[in-house]
Amino acid sequence: MNMQGSRILVVEDEKSLALGLEFNLQQEGFEVVRAADGRQAMDCVHEHTFDLIILDIMLPFMDGFEVARRIREQSPQMPILMLTAKTSVTDRIQGLETGADDYLTKPFHLTELMLRIQGMLKRKQWYQDQDFVQHVFQFGPNKVNFQTLVASAHKQEVRLTSREAMVLKYLIEHEDKVVSRKELLENVWYIHSDVETRTVDAFIARLRKYFESDPKKPVFIKSVRGVGYIFSRGKAREGP
């Protein structure tokens, strides 16, 4: 997929910002559809196919958290970039927990927005292009199909987002080795920063919620204080 020509849905009720985003994205070669509220956003998702969604949190009728949750139910692999005018860490974490892949706090620089979009689209295409030698990976009672993004965890089916799958896959590829938050940001998000570590922590928390019997006492994805995380499957075997 050529990034130019990719279709992006911009969900933003502030008209001047929405028009500015539309203009600048079109200048970069993207096709843009705008929605001014949560209900319009869901109508657009039902009617069109998108490569990425830029989603504001504060929206009329249905807020961005609910929109993200509903989109995730229908399209687990859809890249979602959430925008918020608030600086509260709680809002950022809630956005990530409801399905956003990344977030930007308003006001933001256009260059940073474009870098985030390019990184998200690049990662989506990288994932789609992969010919996984081993589609299914098993650890403990959990089994993950990296091709379909469907996992079996504690006898329940879990549908992973592509970003969740890539975080888990990166940890698995570096099994029994400490992986820093910075390394994950650079290799999964394509962000070269030391200040976005909460994004990584939120995704680790989601993976633990899926795959750990007790997320507060993880067995497979453990923390290394002050450094990062380490994945270990113990005596579990790989899936077929």
XYZ file of C-alpha atoms in Angstrom:
240
model
C 0.000 0.000 0.000
C 1.353 3.351 -1.058
C 0.862 5.758 1.829
C -0.140 8.469 -0.611
C -3.722 7.819 -1.567
C -4.504 6.218 1.784
C -7.963 7.144 3.052
C -8.085 8.820 6.456
C -11.175 9.568 8.526
C -10.842 12.777 10.559
C -13.320 12.897 13.442
C -13.178 16.409 14.896
C -15.990 18.773 15.909
C -13.831 21.910 15.888
C -14.437 22.967 12.305
C -11.337 25.131 11.840
C -9.060 22.329 13.070
C -10.895 19.728 10.993
C -10.574 21.829 7.840
C -6.899 22.468 8.582
C -6.236 18.768 9.033
C -8.147 17.948 5.868
C -6.180 20.508 3.825
C -2.760 19.457 5.115
C -3.455 15.743 4.753
C -4.694 16.272 1.207
C -1.514 18.230 0.457
C 0.409 15.122 1.530
C -1.554 13.007 -0.923
C -4.084 11.440 1.449
C -7.786 11.065 0.724
C -9.748 12.574 3.611
C -13.284 12.108 4.915
C -14.490 14.323 7.774
C -16.982 13.605 10.550
C -18.105 16.232 13.082
C -19.464 13.949 15.801
C -19.433 10.382 17.048
C -22.572 9.286 15.219
C -21.301 10.620 11.908
C -18.007 8.827 12.546
C -19.745 5.461 12.957
C -21.844 6.094 9.836
C -18.643 6.773 7.884
C -17.010 3.604 9.210
C -20.043 1.579 8.127
C -20.120 3.151 4.652
C -16.438 3.427 3.735
C -13.122 1.651 4.122
C -10.332 3.578 5.841
C -6.605 3.055 6.332
C -6.398 5.194 9.493
C -8.690 7.185 11.787
C -7.802 10.444 13.555
C -10.217 10.662 16.466
C -10.880 13.524 18.873
C -12.010 12.606 22.392
C -14.471 15.440 23.073
C -17.259 14.892 20.524
C -21.020 15.525 20.441
C -23.467 12.603 20.803
C -20.786 9.966 21.334
C -17.302 10.649 22.716
C -14.077 9.370 21.199
C -13.673 6.641 23.799
C -16.979 5.036 22.789
C -16.259 5.496 19.075
C -12.887 3.790 19.487
C -14.455 0.920 21.411
C -17.096 0.339 18.731
C -14.581 0.572 15.897
C -12.375 -1.981 17.657
C -15.294 -4.429 17.798
C -15.673 -4.213 14.021
C -12.106 -3.603 12.834
C -9.446 -4.867 15.262
C -6.580 -3.874 12.955
C -7.712 -0.318 12.175
C -5.016 2.209 13.210
C -6.537 4.854 15.509
C -4.730 8.070 16.453
C -6.559 9.828 19.275
C -6.483 13.605 19.773
C -7.140 15.270 23.111
C -7.076 18.850 24.313
C -6.575 17.621 27.842
C -3.177 17.027 29.416
C -4.498 14.510 31.934
C -2.572 11.260 31.932
C -5.852 9.510 32.803
C -7.418 10.588 29.503
C -4.432 9.369 27.540
C -4.429 6.001 29.252
C -8.203 5.645 28.857
C -7.819 6.378 25.151
C -5.213 3.656 24.789
C -7.274 1.231 26.856
C -10.346 1.739 24.658
C -8.411 0.852 21.519
C -6.327 3.803 20.326
C -2.892 2.924 18.967
C -1.387 6.295 19.777
C -2.375 9.796 20.868
C -1.435 13.436 20.397
C -2.259 16.248 22.805
C -3.591 19.460 21.243
C -2.086 21.778 20.244
C 0.402 19.710 18.247
C 2.880 20.373 15.468
C 1.860 19.315 11.979
C 5.242 17.645 11.466
C 4.721 15.451 14.514
C 1.236 14.482 13.335
C 2.565 13.465 9.921
C 5.340 11.406 11.485
C 2.841 9.576 13.674
C 0.546 8.898 10.702
C 3.393 7.676 8.510
C 4.667 5.421 11.286
C 1.208 3.932 11.889
C 0.576 3.268 8.204
C 4.057 1.873 7.737
C 3.585 -0.481 10.647
C 0.186 -1.595 9.361
C 1.648 -2.372 5.939
C 4.692 -4.097 7.487
C 2.376 -6.356 9.438
C 0.220 -7.181 6.401
C 3.295 -7.973 4.303
C 4.792 -10.407 6.784
C 4.861 -14.054 5.815
C 5.059 -15.486 9.306
C 6.980 -18.734 9.445
C 5.040 -19.589 12.577
C 1.516 -18.268 12.542
C 0.519 -19.702 15.909
C 2.439 -19.265 19.132
C 1.521 -20.909 22.411
C 2.606 -20.028 25.922
C 1.004 -21.491 28.997
C -2.759 -21.758 28.447
C -2.606 -19.051 25.765
C -2.450 -19.423 21.991
C -2.010 -16.512 19.565
C -2.560 -16.617 15.819
C -0.448 -13.757 14.453
C -2.026 -14.091 11.021
C -5.652 -13.693 12.081
C -4.905 -11.726 15.293
C -7.238 -14.051 17.183
C -5.998 -15.399 20.500
C -7.261 -18.002 22.915
C -6.617 -16.926 26.481
C -7.978 -18.789 29.496
C -10.578 -20.514 27.272
C -11.840 -17.199 25.937
C -11.347 -15.696 22.486
C -9.496 -12.394 22.293
C -9.154 -10.269 19.161
C -5.901 -8.329 19.220
C -5.274 -5.053 17.477
C -2.310 -5.069 15.111
C -0.404 -2.857 17.557
C -1.067 -5.223 20.457
C 0.055 -8.119 18.283
C 3.265 -6.349 17.294
C 4.147 -5.494 20.894
C 3.637 -9.129 21.872
C 5.483 -10.422 18.811
C 8.456 -8.156 19.490
C 8.671 -9.406 23.079
C 8.398 -13.027 21.890
C 11.124 -12.501 19.290
C 13.368 -11.297 22.123
C 12.342 -14.015 24.554
C 14.240 -14.082 27.857
C 15.883 -10.747 26.984
C 15.096 -7.421 28.601
C 13.366 -5.054 26.172
C 13.327 -1.390 27.129
C 10.355 0.902 26.659
C 12.468 3.051 24.358
C 13.251 0.025 22.191
C 9.560 -0.803 21.879
C 8.704 2.789 21.001
C 11.365 2.871 18.294
C 10.569 -0.530 16.790
C 6.800 -0.752 17.180
C 5.679 2.892 17.201
C 8.619 4.418 15.304
C 8.820 7.114 17.974
C 12.281 8.276 19.039
C 11.430 9.688 22.436
C 12.088 9.098 26.095
C 8.839 10.690 27.289
C 6.128 8.427 25.817
C 6.738 5.465 28.112
C 3.156 5.495 29.424
C 2.006 4.422 25.969
C 4.094 1.263 26.236
C 2.954 0.620 29.799
C -0.704 0.845 28.733
C -0.214 -1.773 26.027
C 1.672 -4.074 28.379
C -1.205 -3.748 30.851
C -3.659 -4.756 28.130
C -1.604 -7.810 27.157
C -1.340 -8.856 30.787
C -5.094 -8.488 31.187
C -5.561 -10.870 28.269
C -2.913 -13.479 28.997
C -1.987 -13.451 32.666
C -4.052 -15.322 35.281
C -3.227 -12.510 37.709
C -2.153 -9.336 35.842
C -0.707 -7.931 39.072
C 1.583 -10.966 39.370
C 2.594 -11.614 35.752
C 4.254 -14.889 34.803
C 4.894 -14.373 31.084
C 5.412 -10.598 30.700
C 7.428 -9.400 33.655
C 8.695 -5.946 34.538
C 12.357 -5.164 35.043
C 12.300 -2.156 37.336
C 13.693 0.970 35.749
C 14.499 -0.813 32.473
C 11.552 -2.395 30.684
C 9.988 -5.799 30.187
C 10.972 -9.406 29.590
C 8.899 -12.190 28.024
C 9.353 -15.800 29.050
C 7.068 -18.727 28.307
C 8.727 -21.114 30.743
C 8.023 -24.701 29.759
C 5.216 -23.872 27.370
C 5.641 -25.070 23.808
C 5.060 -23.292 20.527
C 1.829 -23.940 18.752
C 1.609 -25.905 15.493
